[in-house]
Amino acid sequence: MNKLFYGDNLLIMKEKLGKFSVDLIYLDPPFNSKQNYNLVYRNLTGKPVPEQAEAFCDTWELDAQKEDIAKSMPFEMREHGVDEYYVKFWQLWVDALRHTQPMLLAYLIYMVQRLLYMQTVLRPTGSIYLHCDPTASHYIKIMMDGIFGHRNFRNEIVWKRTGAHSGSRRWGPVHDTILFYSVSDSYTWNKTYQDYDPSYLRKFYKQRDEKGFYQLVSLTGAGVRSGDSGKPWKGVNPSSTGRHWAVPLAALRERFPHVNPRELTTQDKLDLLEGAGLIVWPKGGSVPRQKRYIDANPGTPLQDIITDIGPISSHAQDRLGYPTQKPVTLLDRIIRASSNPGDVVFDPFCGCGTTIYSAVKNGRNWIGCDIAVLSVQIVRDQLAKRFNQVEGEHFVVDGIPAGVDAAKELFEADRLQFQHWLVERAGGFPMQKKVADRGIDGRIYFEVDGKLREMVLSVKGGATRPSDIRELRGVLERESNALIAGFLCLQEPSKAMLEEAGRAGLYEANGVAYPRIQILTVQQILEEKREFSTPSKVRSRASTAQHSFAL
């Protein structure tokens, strides 16, 4: 059954996906830039959330954890069969980038670790398409050469994602790069066509009859032949001009499906085409030409520069708020070319679900994964809305706790992911480690007198004590824009903790008093459907929907 995973795709690939279980991978990971896809949280509130934007700007920080991964990477690369020369290159690269481009190195560490496992889940006939911007594509390509093999590099695809763009003292940046690799030489490839450019049709298909628009094309090919393709037909001898008859067999088969071309001479074939009205004798000319109608051609074979698919308009009906949302038509082209109906398509950064919607549309099975509950909620809702796909019948959602025991399992498996999940589940915006170090794990935003104010959140999955509430009270006093604070925990708070929270007093807004420090347990949120008490909240679509759907 199709699966939608909530969690880190690295753990999903290691623990949930079997070897050789996927036919096609498309990934559009967060680029090496200061705008991370998580900024969607800000976009979906309808109001600016400066602190949230600030929190997600430094996703690619070269911290101690990534340094440790970089050190262990040579061992992992060797385990996955990467050539020793690329392993040595990686070690030199780490030393070179650590001091010159630490943010880029952090991004590469994150991506290479995951690409190693993507190679293991792909079937021998499988392919991978990695979508990235030009600032990181060349670095990623070198590592993909090492992981998938340079011999399996198929294309660097350029997608013109926008129109004219003003560049400051440089050429306008208007394209993304898509790197296409196969696992082996025996990979799935379906010849796929794109529609002709309208200007091309206007230029070359100018003539028209009762059957439609057509152009006149040559019936001869270069070079002299000794067989009947070099003999005269109706007084025209192609050999006299160094050519031979080149009969269009596709047109012949289409018009005469029961005729075996092998049983006919070249002259017989030309007679049939003329009798069908497909040959024209030019006025004043001696060499006939063939009518080629527009509908006789499937279009232009896929090229590695895509200019006929534009970005999603900001006002488009299927726009879901993601800054990096890609058009479904782009994924349609990739999925049709590199997979067959019934194959499994995997998107490890599924975001708002474009790959999944294209897979459903084209009759493929799918696996999606994202680290944000928001993404899972959007995809689930859109599958129901667009395709009448029902959870449990057409797909399953894995990784989102539905009860306290499952929440405990998530906490034990991945504490940061537990923290993010619980903040989102409570209707807030999760913060990255850099912000969490200041005692803030998330925020809920609300309006008071037309101004955006906030409730700071602290999460504890393990043992709790009164000092946790005192620390949170200190955070509340320190944060000038925070009016109230929330404490989220797995365990039931002690009487001393509740008393400590009560000492923080009340905050009054619009004639309503709100406890300045509030405590909610996972059980209260999941089973009793309780939530924090604040003035009118400014929420994302996902956090609003979470109280209507049992995540």
Coordinates of C-alpha atoms in Angstrom, one line a residue:
M1 CA 0.0 0.0 0.0
N2 CA 1.1 3.6 -0.6
K3 CA 2.8 5.1 2.4
L4 CA 3.2 8.6 3.8
F5 CA 6.0 8.8 6.4
Y6 CA 6.5 11.5 9.0
G7 CA 10.1 11.7 10.1
D8 CA 13.7 12.0 9.0
N9 CA 14.0 10.3 5.6
L10 CA 17.4 8.8 6.7
L11 CA 15.8 6.8 9.4
I12 CA 12.9 5.9 7.1
M13 CA 15.2 4.5 4.5
K14 CA 17.3 2.6 7.1
E15 CA 14.4 1.1 9.1
K16 CA 11.2 1.2 6.9
L17 CA 12.3 0.7 3.3
G18 CA 13.7 -2.5 2.1
K19 CA 16.6 -2.9 -0.3
F20 CA 15.6 -2.7 -4.0
S21 CA 12.1 -1.5 -3.1
V22 CA 11.8 1.7 -5.2
D23 CA 11.8 2.2 -9.0
L24 CA 12.2 6.0 -9.2
I25 CA 13.3 8.7 -6.7
Y26 CA 12.6 12.3 -7.2
L27 CA 13.9 14.7 -4.6
D28 CA 13.7 18.4 -4.3
P29 CA 15.7 19.0 -1.0
P30 CA 16.1 22.3 0.7
F31 CA 18.7 24.1 -1.3
N32 CA 22.0 25.5 0.0
S33 CA 20.5 28.9 0.6
K34 CA 19.2 31.1 3.4
Q35 CA 15.6 30.4 2.5
N36 CA 14.6 27.0 3.8
Y37 CA 11.3 25.3 2.7
N38 CA 10.1 25.5 6.3
L39 CA 9.4 29.2 5.8
V40 CA 6.1 27.9 4.5
Y41 CA 5.0 28.2 8.2
R42 CA 5.3 32.0 7.9
N43 CA 3.7 32.1 4.5
L44 CA 0.6 30.2 5.7
T45 CA -0.1 32.4 8.6
G46 CA -1.0 35.4 6.5
K47 CA 1.1 37.6 8.8
P48 CA 4.8 38.2 9.1
V49 CA 6.6 36.1 11.7
P50 CA 10.1 37.6 11.8
E51 CA 11.4 35.4 14.6
Q52 CA 10.3 32.3 12.7
A53 CA 12.0 33.3 9.6
E54 CA 15.2 34.0 11.6
A55 CA 15.0 30.6 13.2
F56 CA 15.0 28.8 9.9
C57 CA 17.7 30.7 8.1
D58 CA 20.7 28.8 9.5
T59 CA 19.5 25.2 8.9
W60 CA 22.9 24.4 7.4
E61 CA 25.0 25.1 10.5
L62 CA 28.3 23.1 10.7
D63 CA 27.7 21.9 14.3
A64 CA 29.4 19.2 16.3
Q65 CA 26.9 16.6 15.1
K66 CA 27.6 17.2 11.5
E67 CA 31.4 17.2 12.2
D68 CA 31.0 13.8 13.7
I69 CA 29.0 12.6 10.6
A70 CA 31.7 14.0 8.3
K71 CA 34.4 12.0 10.2
S72 CA 32.4 8.7 9.9
M73 CA 31.4 9.3 6.3
P74 CA 34.5 7.6 4.7
F75 CA 33.6 4.4 6.5
E76 CA 29.9 4.6 5.3
M77 CA 31.0 5.4 1.8
R78 CA 33.2 2.3 1.7
E79 CA 30.4 0.2 3.1
H80 CA 28.2 1.4 0.2
G81 CA 30.8 0.5 -2.4
V82 CA 32.0 4.0 -3.3
D83 CA 35.3 4.0 -5.1
E84 CA 38.3 4.8 -2.8
Y85 CA 39.3 7.8 -5.0
Y86 CA 35.9 9.5 -4.2
V87 CA 36.4 8.7 -0.5
K88 CA 39.8 10.4 -0.5
F89 CA 38.2 13.3 -2.5
W90 CA 35.6 13.6 0.2
Q91 CA 38.2 13.8 2.9
L92 CA 40.1 16.6 1.1
W93 CA 36.8 18.4 0.4
V94 CA 35.9 18.4 4.1
D95 CA 39.2 19.9 5.0
A96 CA 38.9 22.5 2.3
L97 CA 35.3 23.6 2.9
R98 CA 35.4 23.5 6.7
H99 CA 36.9 27.0 6.9
T100 CA 35.9 28.5 3.6
Q101 CA 32.3 27.4 3.1
P102 CA 31.0 25.8 6.3
M103 CA 27.3 26.2 5.4
L104 CA 27.9 24.4 2.1
L105 CA 29.8 21.6 3.8
A106 CA 26.9 21.2 6.3
Y107 CA 24.5 20.9 3.4
L108 CA 26.7 18.3 1.6
I109 CA 27.2 16.2 4.7
Y110 CA 23.4 16.0 5.1
M111 CA 22.8 15.2 1.5
V112 CA 25.6 12.7 0.9
Q113 CA 24.6 10.7 3.9
R114 CA 21.1 10.3 2.5
L115 CA 22.1 9.7 -1.1
L116 CA 24.1 6.7 0.0
Y117 CA 20.9 5.1 1.3
M118 CA 18.9 6.2 -1.7
Q119 CA 21.2 4.2 -3.9
T120 CA 20.5 1.0 -1.8
V121 CA 16.7 1.3 -2.0
L122 CA 16.6 1.7 -5.8
R123 CA 16.1 -1.3 -8.0
P124 CA 18.7 -2.2 -10.6
T125 CA 16.3 -0.7 -13.3
G126 CA 15.7 2.4 -11.2
S127 CA 16.6 6.0 -11.6
I128 CA 17.0 9.1 -9.5
Y129 CA 16.3 12.8 -10.3
L130 CA 17.8 15.3 -7.9
H131 CA 16.4 18.9 -8.2
C132 CA 18.7 21.6 -7.0
D133 CA 19.8 25.2 -7.8
P134 CA 23.1 26.0 -9.6
T135 CA 24.8 27.1 -6.3
A136 CA 25.1 23.5 -5.1
S137 CA 24.5 21.3 -8.2
H138 CA 28.2 21.0 -9.2
Y139 CA 29.2 19.8 -5.7
I140 CA 26.3 17.4 -5.5
K141 CA 27.1 16.0 -9.0
I142 CA 30.6 15.0 -8.0
M143 CA 29.3 13.0 -5.0
M144 CA 26.5 11.4 -7.1
D145 CA 29.3 10.3 -9.6
G146 CA 30.9 8.5 -6.7
I147 CA 27.7 7.0 -5.3
F148 CA 25.9 6.0 -8.5
G149 CA 28.9 5.9 -10.9
H150 CA 29.9 8.4 -13.4
R151 CA 28.9 5.9 -16.2
N152 CA 25.3 6.1 -14.9
F153 CA 25.1 9.8 -15.2
R154 CA 22.4 10.4 -17.9
N155 CA 21.6 14.1 -18.0
E156 CA 21.9 17.5 -16.4
I157 CA 18.5 18.9 -17.1
V158 CA 17.9 22.6 -17.1
W159 CA 14.4 23.8 -16.1
K160 CA 13.7 27.4 -16.9
R161 CA 11.6 28.1 -13.8
T162 CA 10.8 31.8 -14.3
G163 CA 10.8 34.5 -16.8
A164 CA 13.2 37.4 -17.1
H165 CA 14.9 38.1 -13.8
S166 CA 17.0 41.1 -12.9
G167 CA 20.5 40.1 -11.8
S168 CA 22.8 42.5 -10.0
R169 CA 26.0 42.7 -12.2
R170 CA 25.4 39.2 -13.5
W171 CA 23.2 37.2 -15.9
G172 CA 19.6 36.8 -14.6
P173 CA 19.2 33.6 -12.7
V174 CA 16.2 31.9 -14.2
H175 CA 16.8 28.1 -14.0
D176 CA 17.1 25.1 -11.7
T177 CA 19.2 22.0 -12.4
I178 CA 17.9 18.4 -12.2
L179 CA 20.6 15.7 -12.1
F180 CA 19.4 12.4 -13.7
Y181 CA 21.3 9.2 -12.8
S182 CA 20.4 5.5 -13.3
V183 CA 21.5 2.6 -11.2
S184 CA 22.7 0.6 -14.1
D185 CA 22.7 0.4 -17.9
S186 CA 19.4 -1.5 -17.8
Y187 CA 17.2 1.3 -16.6
T188 CA 13.6 2.1 -17.4
W189 CA 13.2 4.6 -20.2
N190 CA 10.0 5.4 -22.0
K191 CA 10.3 7.7 -25.0
T192 CA 8.3 10.7 -24.1
Y193 CA 7.3 13.7 -26.1
Q194 CA 6.5 17.3 -25.3
D195 CA 4.1 19.5 -27.3
Y196 CA 5.5 21.5 -30.2
D197 CA 6.2 25.1 -29.5
P198 CA 3.3 27.2 -31.0
S199 CA 5.8 29.4 -32.9
Y200 CA 7.3 26.2 -34.5
L201 CA 3.9 25.1 -35.7
R202 CA 3.1 28.5 -37.1
K203 CA 6.4 28.6 -38.9
F204 CA 6.5 25.1 -40.4
Y205 CA 2.9 23.9 -40.6
K206 CA 1.5 26.7 -42.8
Q207 CA -0.4 24.7 -45.4
R208 CA -3.9 23.2 -44.8
D209 CA -6.4 20.9 -46.5
E210 CA -9.5 19.2 -45.4
K211 CA -7.5 16.9 -43.1
G212 CA -5.7 19.7 -41.2
F213 CA -2.4 21.6 -41.2
Y214 CA 0.7 20.0 -42.8
Q215 CA 4.2 20.7 -44.0
L216 CA 6.0 19.3 -47.0
V217 CA 9.1 17.1 -46.3
S218 CA 11.6 15.4 -48.4
L219 CA 11.0 11.8 -49.7
T220 CA 14.7 11.2 -50.3
G221 CA 17.8 10.7 -48.2
A222 CA 21.5 11.4 -48.7
G223 CA 23.6 8.8 -50.6
V224 CA 23.2 6.5 -53.6
R225 CA 21.7 3.0 -53.2
S226 CA 21.9 0.1 -55.5
G227 CA 18.6 -1.5 -54.6
D228 CA 15.1 -0.4 -55.7
S229 CA 15.3 2.7 -53.4
G230 CA 17.9 4.0 -55.9
K231 CA 15.7 3.3 -59.0
P232 CA 13.5 5.9 -60.7
W233 CA 9.8 6.4 -59.9
K234 CA 7.5 8.2 -62.3
G235 CA 10.4 9.7 -64.2
V236 CA 12.4 10.9 -61.1
N237 CA 15.8 9.3 -60.6
P238 CA 17.1 10.2 -57.1
S239 CA 20.6 8.7 -58.0
S240 CA 21.1 11.6 -60.4
T241 CA 21.5 14.0 -57.5
G242 CA 23.4 11.6 -55.2
R243 CA 20.3 10.6 -53.2
H244 CA 17.9 7.7 -52.7
W245 CA 14.2 7.2 -51.9
A246 CA 13.4 7.4 -48.2
V247 CA 9.9 6.2 -47.7
P248 CA 8.2 7.2 -44.4
L249 CA 7.2 3.8 -43.1
A250 CA 5.4 5.3 -40.1
A251 CA 3.0 7.1 -42.5
L252 CA 2.6 4.0 -44.5
R253 CA 1.8 1.8 -41.5
E254 CA -0.7 4.3 -40.2
R255 CA -2.6 4.6 -43.4
F256 CA -2.3 0.9 -44.5
P257 CA -2.0 -1.2 -41.3
H258 CA -2.7 -4.5 -43.0
V259 CA 0.1 -4.1 -45.6
N260 CA 3.5 -5.7 -45.0
P261 CA 6.1 -3.1 -46.2
R262 CA 8.6 -5.9 -46.6
E263 CA 6.6 -7.4 -49.4
L264 CA 6.5 -4.1 -51.4
T265 CA 9.1 -2.5 -53.6
T266 CA 10.0 1.1 -52.9
Q267 CA 8.0 2.1 -55.9
D268 CA 5.0 0.2 -54.7
K269 CA 5.2 2.1 -51.4
L270 CA 5.4 5.4 -53.2
D271 CA 2.3 4.5 -55.2
L272 CA 0.3 3.7 -52.1
L273 CA 1.3 7.0 -50.5
E274 CA 0.4 8.9 -53.6
G275 CA -3.0 7.2 -53.8
A276 CA -3.7 8.2 -50.2
G277 CA -3.1 11.8 -51.1
L278 CA 0.1 12.1 -49.1
I279 CA 2.4 13.1 -52.0
V280 CA 2.5 16.5 -53.6
W281 CA 4.2 17.3 -57.0
P282 CA 5.5 20.9 -56.7
K283 CA 4.6 23.3 -59.5
G284 CA 7.6 23.7 -61.8
G285 CA 9.5 21.1 -59.8
S286 CA 10.3 17.5 -60.6
V287 CA 10.9 16.0 -57.1
P288 CA 7.7 15.1 -55.2
R289 CA 7.4 15.8 -51.4
Q290 CA 5.4 14.2 -48.6
K291 CA 2.6 15.8 -46.6
R292 CA 3.3 15.5 -42.9
Y293 CA 0.3 16.5 -40.8
I294 CA 0.5 17.9 -37.3
D295 CA -1.4 15.1 -35.7
A296 CA 0.9 12.5 -37.3
N297 CA 3.7 13.5 -35.0
P298 CA 3.7 12.9 -31.2
G299 CA 5.7 16.0 -30.5
T300 CA 9.3 16.8 -29.8
P301 CA 11.3 14.0 -28.0
L302 CA 12.3 15.1 -24.5
Q303 CA 15.2 17.5 -24.4
D304 CA 17.5 18.4 -21.5
I305 CA 16.4 22.0 -21.5
I306 CA 12.8 22.5 -20.4
T307 CA 11.3 25.8 -21.3
D308 CA 7.6 24.9 -21.9
I309 CA 6.7 24.3 -18.2
G310 CA 6.4 27.5 -16.2
P311 CA 6.3 27.9 -12.4
I312 CA 3.1 27.8 -10.4
S313 CA 1.4 31.2 -10.4
S314 CA 1.0 32.8 -7.0
H315 CA -2.7 32.9 -7.6
A316 CA -3.0 29.4 -9.0
Q317 CA -5.8 27.2 -7.5
D318 CA -3.3 24.4 -6.7
R319 CA -0.9 26.7 -5.0
L320 CA -0.4 25.4 -1.4
G321 CA 1.9 28.0 0.1
Y322 CA 5.3 26.4 -0.4
P323 CA 7.9 28.8 -1.7
T324 CA 9.5 26.0 -3.7
Q325 CA 6.4 24.2 -4.9
K326 CA 7.0 22.6 -8.3
P327 CA 4.3 22.2 -11.0
V328 CA 2.7 18.7 -11.4
T329 CA 3.4 18.8 -15.1
L330 CA 7.1 18.8 -14.5
L331 CA 6.8 15.6 -12.4
D332 CA 4.4 14.1 -14.9
R333 CA 7.2 14.3 -17.5
I334 CA 9.8 12.7 -15.2
I335 CA 7.5 10.0 -13.9
R336 CA 6.3 9.0 -17.4
A337 CA 9.8 8.8 -18.8
S338 CA 11.5 6.8 -16.0
S339 CA 8.8 4.5 -14.6
N340 CA 5.9 2.3 -15.7
P341 CA 2.4 2.0 -14.3
G342 CA 2.5 0.1 -11.0
D343 CA 6.1 1.1 -10.3
V344 CA 7.0 2.7 -6.9
V345 CA 8.0 6.4 -6.9
F346 CA 9.7 7.7 -3.8
D347 CA 10.0 11.4 -2.7
P348 CA 12.1 11.7 0.5
F349 CA 11.3 15.4 0.8
C350 CA 7.7 15.3 -0.3
G351 CA 6.8 18.8 1.0
C352 CA 3.3 19.7 -0.3
G353 CA 3.1 16.5 -2.3
T354 CA 3.6 17.3 -5.9
T355 CA 5.4 14.0 -6.7
I356 CA 2.7 12.1 -4.9
Y357 CA -0.1 13.7 -6.9
S358 CA 1.7 13.1 -10.2
A359 CA 2.2 9.4 -9.2
V360 CA -1.5 8.9 -8.4
K361 CA -2.4 10.7 -11.7
N362 CA -0.1 8.4 -13.7
G363 CA -1.0 5.1 -12.1
R364 CA 2.2 4.7 -10.0
N365 CA 2.5 3.5 -6.5
W366 CA 4.2 5.9 -4.2
I367 CA 6.1 6.6 -0.9
G368 CA 6.4 10.1 0.5
C369 CA 8.4 11.3 3.5
D370 CA 8.7 14.6 5.2
I371 CA 10.0 15.9 8.5
A372 CA 7.2 18.3 9.1
V373 CA 3.7 17.4 10.3
L374 CA 2.4 20.3 8.2
S375 CA 3.5 18.5 5.0
V376 CA 1.8 15.2 6.1
Q377 CA -1.4 17.0 6.8
I378 CA -1.4 18.9 3.5
V379 CA -0.7 15.8 1.5
R380 CA -3.4 13.8 3.3
D381 CA -6.0 16.5 2.8
Q382 CA -5.1 17.1 -0.9
L383 CA -5.2 13.3 -1.7
A384 CA -8.8 13.3 -0.3
K385 CA -9.8 16.5 -2.1
R386 CA -8.2 15.9 -5.5
F387 CA -8.3 12.1 -5.9
N388 CA -10.8 10.8 -3.4
Q389 CA -8.0 8.9 -1.8
V390 CA -8.9 7.6 1.7
E391 CA -6.4 7.0 4.4
G392 CA -6.4 3.3 5.4
E393 CA -7.9 2.3 2.0
H394 CA -5.5 3.9 -0.5
F395 CA -2.6 4.8 1.7
V396 CA -1.3 4.7 5.3
V397 CA 0.3 7.4 7.4
D398 CA 3.3 6.2 9.4
G399 CA 5.2 7.9 12.2
I400 CA 2.7 10.4 13.7
P401 CA 1.8 9.4 17.2
A402 CA -1.9 8.7 17.8
G403 CA -1.6 7.9 21.5
V404 CA 0.7 8.4 24.5
D405 CA 2.6 5.1 24.0
A406 CA 3.4 6.0 20.4
A407 CA 4.5 9.5 21.5
K408 CA 6.9 7.8 24.0
E409 CA 8.3 5.6 21.2
L410 CA 8.9 8.7 19.1
F411 CA 10.7 10.5 22.0
E412 CA 13.0 7.5 22.6
A413 CA 13.7 7.2 18.8
D414 CA 14.3 10.8 18.0
R415 CA 14.0 13.5 20.6
L416 CA 14.2 16.4 18.2
Q417 CA 11.5 15.0 16.0
F418 CA 9.4 14.4 19.1
Q419 CA 9.9 18.1 20.0
H420 CA 8.9 19.3 16.6
W421 CA 5.9 17.0 16.4
L422 CA 4.5 18.1 19.8
V423 CA 5.0 21.8 19.1
E424 CA 3.1 21.5 15.8
R425 CA 0.5 19.3 17.4
A426 CA -0.2 21.9 20.0
G427 CA -0.7 24.5 17.2
G428 CA 2.7 26.1 17.3
F429 CA 5.7 26.6 15.2
P430 CA 8.8 24.5 16.0
M431 CA 12.2 26.1 16.4
Q432 CA 15.6 24.9 15.3
K433 CA 18.3 23.9 17.8
K434 CA 19.9 27.3 17.7
V435 CA 16.8 28.9 19.1
A436 CA 15.9 26.0 21.3
D437 CA 19.2 26.5 23.2
R438 CA 17.7 29.7 24.6
G439 CA 15.0 27.6 26.3
I440 CA 12.4 28.0 23.5
D441 CA 11.3 25.0 21.5
G442 CA 8.4 26.7 19.7
R443 CA 6.0 29.6 19.6
I444 CA 2.3 30.3 19.1
Y445 CA 1.4 33.6 17.6
F446 CA -1.7 35.7 18.4
E447 CA -2.9 39.2 17.9
V448 CA -3.5 41.8 20.6
D449 CA -4.6 45.3 19.6
G450 CA -3.5 44.6 16.0
K451 CA 0.0 43.6 17.1
L452 CA 1.6 40.2 16.6
R453 CA 2.5 38.7 20.0
E454 CA 3.6 35.3 21.1
M455 CA 3.4 32.4 23.5
V456 CA 6.8 30.7 24.0
L457 CA 6.8 26.9 24.3
S458 CA 9.0 24.5 26.1
V459 CA 9.0 20.7 25.6
K460 CA 10.1 18.0 28.0
G461 CA 9.8 14.3 27.0
G462 CA 11.6 12.9 30.0
A463 CA 11.4 13.5 33.8
T464 CA 10.0 16.9 34.8
R465 CA 10.5 19.0 37.9
P466 CA 9.5 22.4 39.3
S467 CA 12.8 23.9 38.2
D468 CA 11.6 23.4 34.6
I469 CA 8.7 25.8 35.2
R470 CA 11.0 28.3 37.0
E471 CA 13.3 28.2 33.9
L472 CA 10.4 28.8 31.6
R473 CA 9.3 31.7 33.7
G474 CA 12.7 33.2 33.3
V475 CA 12.4 32.8 29.6
L476 CA 9.1 34.6 29.7
E477 CA 10.5 37.5 31.6
R478 CA 13.4 37.8 29.2
E479 CA 11.4 37.7 25.9
S480 CA 9.9 41.1 25.4
N481 CA 7.4 40.0 22.8
A482 CA 6.2 37.0 24.7
L483 CA 3.1 37.5 26.9
I484 CA 2.5 33.9 28.0
A485 CA 4.3 30.6 28.0
G486 CA 3.4 26.9 27.5
F487 CA 5.0 23.8 28.9
L488 CA 4.5 20.5 27.0
C489 CA 5.3 17.2 28.6
L490 CA 4.9 13.5 28.4
Q491 CA 4.6 13.0 32.2
E492 CA 1.9 14.3 34.4
P493 CA 3.0 17.5 36.1
S494 CA 3.5 17.3 39.9
K495 CA 1.6 19.5 42.3
A496 CA 4.7 21.6 42.9
M497 CA 5.0 22.2 39.2
L498 CA 1.3 23.4 39.0
E499 CA 1.9 25.6 42.0
E500 CA 5.0 27.1 40.4
A501 CA 3.0 27.8 37.2
G502 CA 0.3 29.5 39.3
R503 CA 2.8 31.9 40.8
A504 CA 3.5 33.4 37.4
G505 CA 0.1 35.1 37.6
L506 CA -2.4 36.1 34.9
Y507 CA -2.3 38.1 31.6
E508 CA -5.4 40.0 30.7
A509 CA -6.4 40.8 27.1
N510 CA -9.8 42.1 25.9
G511 CA -11.3 41.5 29.3
V512 CA -10.2 37.9 29.5
A513 CA -7.6 36.6 31.9
Y514 CA -5.1 34.0 30.7
P515 CA -2.6 32.0 32.9
R516 CA 0.8 33.3 32.1
I517 CA 2.3 29.8 32.3
Q518 CA 0.1 26.9 31.1
I519 CA 0.9 23.2 31.2
L520 CA -0.4 20.6 28.8
T521 CA 0.5 16.9 28.6
V522 CA 0.5 14.7 25.5
Q523 CA -2.5 12.8 26.9
Q524 CA -4.5 16.0 27.3
I525 CA -3.7 17.1 23.7
L526 CA -4.3 13.7 22.0
E527 CA -7.1 12.2 24.1
E528 CA -8.9 15.2 25.7
K529 CA -8.4 17.4 22.7
R530 CA -7.3 20.3 25.0
E531 CA -5.2 23.2 23.8
F532 CA -3.5 26.3 25.1
S533 CA -5.7 29.2 26.1
T534 CA -4.6 32.4 24.2
P535 CA -6.2 35.4 22.5
S536 CA -7.1 34.9 18.9
K537 CA -4.4 32.8 17.4
V538 CA -2.5 33.2 14.1
R539 CA -2.1 29.7 12.9
S540 CA -0.9 27.8 9.9
R541 CA -3.5 25.8 7.9
A542 CA -2.0 22.6 9.3
S543 CA -2.3 23.6 13.0
T544 CA -5.9 24.6 12.5
A545 CA -6.7 21.4 10.7
Q546 CA -5.0 19.3 13.4
H547 CA -7.9 19.9 15.7
S548 CA -10.3 18.6 13.2
F549 CA -8.4 15.5 12.2
A550 CA -6.8 12.9 14.5
L551 CA -3.2 13.1 13.5

